[in-house]
């Protein structure tokens, strides 16, 4: 394992142990539930949106280290973004982990790069993308539960 891989692993373990923005936002229409039945990950994502800008992002739930760390890193990345930019981030993150294309990666996505290694473990990709699918639904005020087994993950 090289130093960079070790650093990324440490970041994932840290965000799993002390997830950032792990709380409920009560008075918002922008929330959604997501499940990844393959692993048992269950998340609820909350967003505070005014004038198309995400002022606050949070999540609750339970799941494996990858799903919790990904949700934690995602909330940090989403706060301050416009809804359009957040959708672009979602697409970029999703493509980086699901497309068989070396140019699609997380290297220019700040701390999210810590999850780049997940691509090598196809069974864990849905753990990493669950929070993003859930926030995608939350942004559309879609109250229906998203699942990684129905959506095109
Ligand atoms: Zn998982």
PDB file of C-alpha atoms and ligand atoms in Angstrom:
ATOM      1  CA  UNK A   1       0.000   0.000   0.000  1.00  0.00           C
ATOM      2  CA  UNK A   2       1.484   3.371  -0.921  1.00  0.00           C
ATOM      3  CA  UNK A   3       1.311   6.489   1.252  1.00  0.00           C
ATOM      4  CA  UNK A   4      -1.539   8.019  -0.718  1.00  0.00           C
ATOM      5  CA  UNK A   5      -3.702   4.891  -0.420  1.00  0.00           C
ATOM      6  CA  UNK A   6      -3.004   4.819   3.304  1.00  0.00           C
ATOM      7  CA  UNK A   7      -3.992   8.483   3.589  1.00  0.00           C
ATOM      8  CA  UNK A   8      -7.265   7.878   1.738  1.00  0.00           C
ATOM      9  CA  UNK A   9      -8.053   4.860   3.921  1.00  0.00           C
ATOM     10  CA  UNK A  10      -7.401   6.931   6.992  1.00  0.00           C
ATOM     11  CA  UNK A  11      -9.751   9.658   5.716  1.00  0.00           C
ATOM     12  CA  UNK A  12     -12.520   7.102   5.092  1.00  0.00           C
ATOM     13  CA  UNK A  13     -12.077   5.562   8.545  1.00  0.00           C
ATOM     14  CA  UNK A  14     -12.099   9.015  10.140  1.00  0.00           C
ATOM     15  CA  UNK A  15     -15.309  10.069   8.350  1.00  0.00           C
ATOM     16  CA  UNK A  16     -16.926   6.758   9.319  1.00  0.00           C
ATOM     17  CA  UNK A  17     -15.952   7.137  12.952  1.00  0.00           C
ATOM     18  CA  UNK A  18     -16.825  10.852  13.162  1.00  0.00           C
ATOM     19  CA  UNK A  19     -19.267  11.564  10.345  1.00  0.00           C
ATOM     20  CA  UNK A  20     -19.607  15.260   9.519  1.00  0.00           C
ATOM     21  CA  UNK A  21     -23.105  16.794   9.380  1.00  0.00           C
ATOM     22  CA  UNK A  22     -24.627  13.668  10.948  1.00  0.00           C
ATOM     23  CA  UNK A  23     -27.921  15.196  12.083  1.00  0.00           C
ATOM     24  CA  UNK A  24     -31.473  15.834  10.995  1.00  0.00           C
ATOM     25  CA  UNK A  25     -32.672  19.084   9.431  1.00  0.00           C
ATOM     26  CA  UNK A  26     -36.296  19.339  10.514  1.00  0.00           C
ATOM     27  CA  UNK A  27     -38.038  22.060   8.548  1.00  0.00           C
ATOM     28  CA  UNK A  28     -37.069  21.276   4.974  1.00  0.00           C
ATOM     29  CA  UNK A  29     -38.918  19.780   2.015  1.00  0.00           C
ATOM     30  CA  UNK A  30     -35.584  18.702   0.545  1.00  0.00           C
ATOM     31  CA  UNK A  31     -35.029  15.271   2.041  1.00  0.00           C
ATOM     32  CA  UNK A  32     -35.067  11.694   0.804  1.00  0.00           C
ATOM     33  CA  UNK A  33     -34.396   8.157   1.985  1.00  0.00           C
ATOM     34  CA  UNK A  34     -32.070   5.774   0.204  1.00  0.00           C
ATOM     35  CA  UNK A  35     -31.323   2.093   0.648  1.00  0.00           C
ATOM     36  CA  UNK A  36     -28.671  -0.204  -0.735  1.00  0.00           C
ATOM     37  CA  UNK A  37     -30.151  -3.655  -0.073  1.00  0.00           C
ATOM     38  CA  UNK A  38     -27.013  -5.445  -1.257  1.00  0.00           C
ATOM     39  CA  UNK A  39     -25.102  -4.148   1.743  1.00  0.00           C
ATOM     40  CA  UNK A  40     -27.860  -3.004   4.109  1.00  0.00           C
ATOM     41  CA  UNK A  41     -26.952   0.692   3.945  1.00  0.00           C
ATOM     42  CA  UNK A  42     -29.850   3.056   4.825  1.00  0.00           C
ATOM     43  CA  UNK A  43     -29.483   6.818   4.653  1.00  0.00           C
ATOM     44  CA  UNK A  44     -31.688   9.898   4.898  1.00  0.00           C
ATOM     45  CA  UNK A  45     -30.270  13.050   3.332  1.00  0.00           C
ATOM     46  CA  UNK A  46     -31.503  16.546   4.254  1.00  0.00           C
ATOM     47  CA  UNK A  47     -30.786  19.775   2.392  1.00  0.00           C
ATOM     48  CA  UNK A  48     -31.601  23.385   3.177  1.00  0.00           C
ATOM     49  CA  UNK A  49     -32.117  25.155  -0.147  1.00  0.00           C
ATOM     50  CA  UNK A  50     -32.823  28.841  -0.698  1.00  0.00           C
ATOM     51  CA  UNK A  51     -32.565  30.619  -4.066  1.00  0.00           C
ATOM     52  CA  UNK A  52     -31.251  27.389  -5.640  1.00  0.00           C
ATOM     53  CA  UNK A  53     -28.261  27.321  -3.284  1.00  0.00           C
ATOM     54  CA  UNK A  54     -27.614  24.490  -0.818  1.00  0.00           C
ATOM     55  CA  UNK A  55     -27.000  26.298   2.449  1.00  0.00           C
ATOM     56  CA  UNK A  56     -26.896  23.196   4.609  1.00  0.00           C
ATOM     57  CA  UNK A  57     -26.630  19.457   4.021  1.00  0.00           C
ATOM     58  CA  UNK A  58     -26.848  16.624   6.516  1.00  0.00           C
ATOM     59  CA  UNK A  59     -27.627  12.951   6.792  1.00  0.00           C
ATOM     60  CA  UNK A  60     -28.667  10.232   9.209  1.00  0.00           C
ATOM     61  CA  UNK A  61     -28.645   6.486   8.910  1.00  0.00           C
ATOM     62  CA  UNK A  62     -26.604   3.367   9.237  1.00  0.00           C
ATOM     63  CA  UNK A  63     -24.368   1.455   6.941  1.00  0.00           C
ATOM     64  CA  UNK A  64     -20.884   0.275   6.174  1.00  0.00           C
ATOM     65  CA  UNK A  65     -17.816   2.491   6.480  1.00  0.00           C
ATOM     66  CA  UNK A  66     -17.816   3.349   2.767  1.00  0.00           C
ATOM     67  CA  UNK A  67     -21.469   4.465   2.746  1.00  0.00           C
ATOM     68  CA  UNK A  68     -21.116   6.595   5.885  1.00  0.00           C
ATOM     69  CA  UNK A  69     -17.787   8.138   4.846  1.00  0.00           C
ATOM     70  CA  UNK A  70     -19.160   8.888   1.380  1.00  0.00           C
ATOM     71  CA  UNK A  71     -22.250  10.584   2.851  1.00  0.00           C
ATOM     72  CA  UNK A  72     -20.094  12.584   5.252  1.00  0.00           C
ATOM     73  CA  UNK A  73     -17.713  13.752   2.511  1.00  0.00           C
ATOM     74  CA  UNK A  74     -20.681  14.473   0.231  1.00  0.00           C
ATOM     75  CA  UNK A  75     -22.421  16.792   2.702  1.00  0.00           C
ATOM     76  CA  UNK A  76     -19.183  18.762   3.062  1.00  0.00           C
ATOM     77  CA  UNK A  77     -18.907  18.994  -0.738  1.00  0.00           C
ATOM     78  CA  UNK A  78     -22.540  20.056  -1.276  1.00  0.00           C
ATOM     79  CA  UNK A  79     -22.781  22.921   1.210  1.00  0.00           C
ATOM     80  CA  UNK A  80     -22.523  26.199  -0.686  1.00  0.00           C
ATOM     81  CA  UNK A  81     -23.171  24.682  -4.126  1.00  0.00           C
ATOM     82  CA  UNK A  82     -25.991  25.682  -6.442  1.00  0.00           C
ATOM     83  CA  UNK A  83     -28.444  22.889  -7.279  1.00  0.00           C
ATOM     84  CA  UNK A  84     -27.024  22.788 -10.831  1.00  0.00           C
ATOM     85  CA  UNK A  85     -23.457  22.473  -9.571  1.00  0.00           C
ATOM     86  CA  UNK A  86     -24.535  19.792  -7.093  1.00  0.00           C
ATOM     87  CA  UNK A  87     -26.129  17.785  -9.924  1.00  0.00           C
ATOM     88  CA  UNK A  88     -22.914  18.162 -11.930  1.00  0.00           C
ATOM     89  CA  UNK A  89     -20.917  16.874  -8.936  1.00  0.00           C
ATOM     90  CA  UNK A  90     -23.306  13.921  -8.622  1.00  0.00           C
ATOM     91  CA  UNK A  91     -22.818  13.061 -12.299  1.00  0.00           C
ATOM     92  CA  UNK A  92     -19.050  13.420 -12.078  1.00  0.00           C
ATOM     93  CA  UNK A  93     -18.827  11.292  -8.929  1.00  0.00           C
ATOM     94  CA  UNK A  94     -21.132   8.646 -10.408  1.00  0.00           C
ATOM     95  CA  UNK A  95     -19.255   8.518 -13.724  1.00  0.00           C
ATOM     96  CA  UNK A  96     -15.908   8.298 -11.950  1.00  0.00           C
ATOM     97  CA  UNK A  97     -16.950   5.178 -10.063  1.00  0.00           C
ATOM     98  CA  UNK A  98     -19.090   3.461 -12.698  1.00  0.00           C
ATOM     99  CA  UNK A  99     -17.614   4.284 -16.102  1.00  0.00           C
ATOM    100  CA  UNK A 100     -14.878   2.120 -17.507  1.00  0.00           C
ATOM    101  CA  UNK A 101     -12.878   5.165 -18.462  1.00  0.00           C
ATOM    102  CA  UNK A 102      -9.642   6.149 -16.756  1.00  0.00           C
ATOM    103  CA  UNK A 103     -10.228   9.851 -17.482  1.00  0.00           C
ATOM    104  CA  UNK A 104     -13.341   9.749 -15.283  1.00  0.00           C
ATOM    105  CA  UNK A 105     -11.909   9.905 -11.781  1.00  0.00           C
ATOM    106  CA  UNK A 106     -12.205  11.846  -8.547  1.00  0.00           C
ATOM    107  CA  UNK A 107      -8.798  13.528  -8.711  1.00  0.00           C
ATOM    108  CA  UNK A 108     -10.248  17.044  -9.102  1.00  0.00           C
ATOM    109  CA  UNK A 109     -13.059  16.618  -6.566  1.00  0.00           C
ATOM    110  CA  UNK A 110     -11.254  17.670  -3.410  1.00  0.00           C
ATOM    111  CA  UNK A 111     -11.501  15.300  -0.477  1.00  0.00           C
ATOM    112  CA  UNK A 112     -13.850  13.028  -2.438  1.00  0.00           C
ATOM    113  CA  UNK A 113     -10.727  11.652  -4.092  1.00  0.00           C
ATOM    114  CA  UNK A 114     -10.401   9.498  -0.971  1.00  0.00           C
ATOM    115  CA  UNK A 115     -13.152   7.304  -2.468  1.00  0.00           C
ATOM    116  CA  UNK A 116     -11.438   6.810  -5.831  1.00  0.00           C
ATOM    117  CA  UNK A 117     -10.119   3.419  -4.750  1.00  0.00           C
ATOM    118  CA  UNK A 118     -13.681   2.098  -4.389  1.00  0.00           C
ATOM    119  CA  UNK A 119     -13.787   1.758  -8.169  1.00  0.00           C
ATOM    120  CA  UNK A 120     -11.568  -1.316  -7.834  1.00  0.00           C
ATOM    121  CA  UNK A 121     -14.290  -3.021  -5.742  1.00  0.00           C
ATOM    122  CA  UNK A 122     -17.474  -3.130  -7.877  1.00  0.00           C
ATOM    123  CA  UNK A 123     -19.520  -4.578  -5.009  1.00  0.00           C
ATOM    124  CA  UNK A 124     -18.786  -1.460  -2.926  1.00  0.00           C
ATOM    125  CA  UNK A 125     -19.507   1.140  -5.609  1.00  0.00           C
ATOM    126  CA  UNK A 126     -23.199   1.227  -4.634  1.00  0.00           C
ATOM    127  CA  UNK A 127     -22.192   1.891  -1.038  1.00  0.00           C
ATOM    128  CA  UNK A 128     -20.289   4.970  -2.219  1.00  0.00           C
ATOM    129  CA  UNK A 129     -22.968   6.233  -4.627  1.00  0.00           C
ATOM    130  CA  UNK A 130     -25.971   5.694  -2.302  1.00  0.00           C
ATOM    131  CA  UNK A 131     -25.664   9.075  -0.567  1.00  0.00           C
ATOM    132  CA  UNK A 132     -25.439  10.800  -3.937  1.00  0.00           C
ATOM    133  CA  UNK A 133     -28.497   9.056  -5.358  1.00  0.00           C
ATOM    134  CA  UNK A 134     -30.335  10.007  -2.186  1.00  0.00           C
ATOM    135  CA  UNK A 135     -29.307  13.667  -2.389  1.00  0.00           C
ATOM    136  CA  UNK A 136     -30.251  13.677  -6.074  1.00  0.00           C
ATOM    137  CA  UNK A 137     -33.771  12.633  -5.001  1.00  0.00           C
ATOM    138  CA  UNK A 138     -33.742  15.163  -2.134  1.00  0.00           C
ATOM    139  CA  UNK A 139     -32.877  17.983  -4.540  1.00  0.00           C
ATOM    140  CA  UNK A 140     -36.027  17.178  -6.503  1.00  0.00           C
ATOM    141  CA  UNK A 141     -38.054  17.079  -3.282  1.00  0.00           C
ATOM    142  CA  UNK A 142     -38.850  13.517  -4.243  1.00  0.00           C
ATOM    143  CA  UNK A 143     -40.116  11.817  -1.115  1.00  0.00           C
ATOM    144  CA  UNK A 144     -40.055   8.358  -2.590  1.00  0.00           C
ATOM    145  CA  UNK A 145     -37.359   6.070  -1.353  1.00  0.00           C
ATOM    146  CA  UNK A 146     -34.520   5.501  -3.777  1.00  0.00           C
ATOM    147  CA  UNK A 147     -32.843   2.155  -3.993  1.00  0.00           C
ATOM    148  CA  UNK A 148     -29.621   1.228  -5.686  1.00  0.00           C
ATOM    149  CA  UNK A 149     -31.381  -1.839  -7.077  1.00  0.00           C
ATOM    150  CA  UNK A 150     -33.950   0.037  -9.146  1.00  0.00           C
ATOM    151  CA  UNK A 151     -32.085   3.139 -10.195  1.00  0.00           C
ATOM    152  CA  UNK A 152     -29.494   2.855 -12.890  1.00  0.00           C
ATOM    153  CA  UNK A 153     -26.506   2.830 -10.562  1.00  0.00           C
TER     154      UNK A 153
HETATM  155 ZN1  LIG B   1     -22.258  -0.587   2.164  1.00  0.00          ZN
END
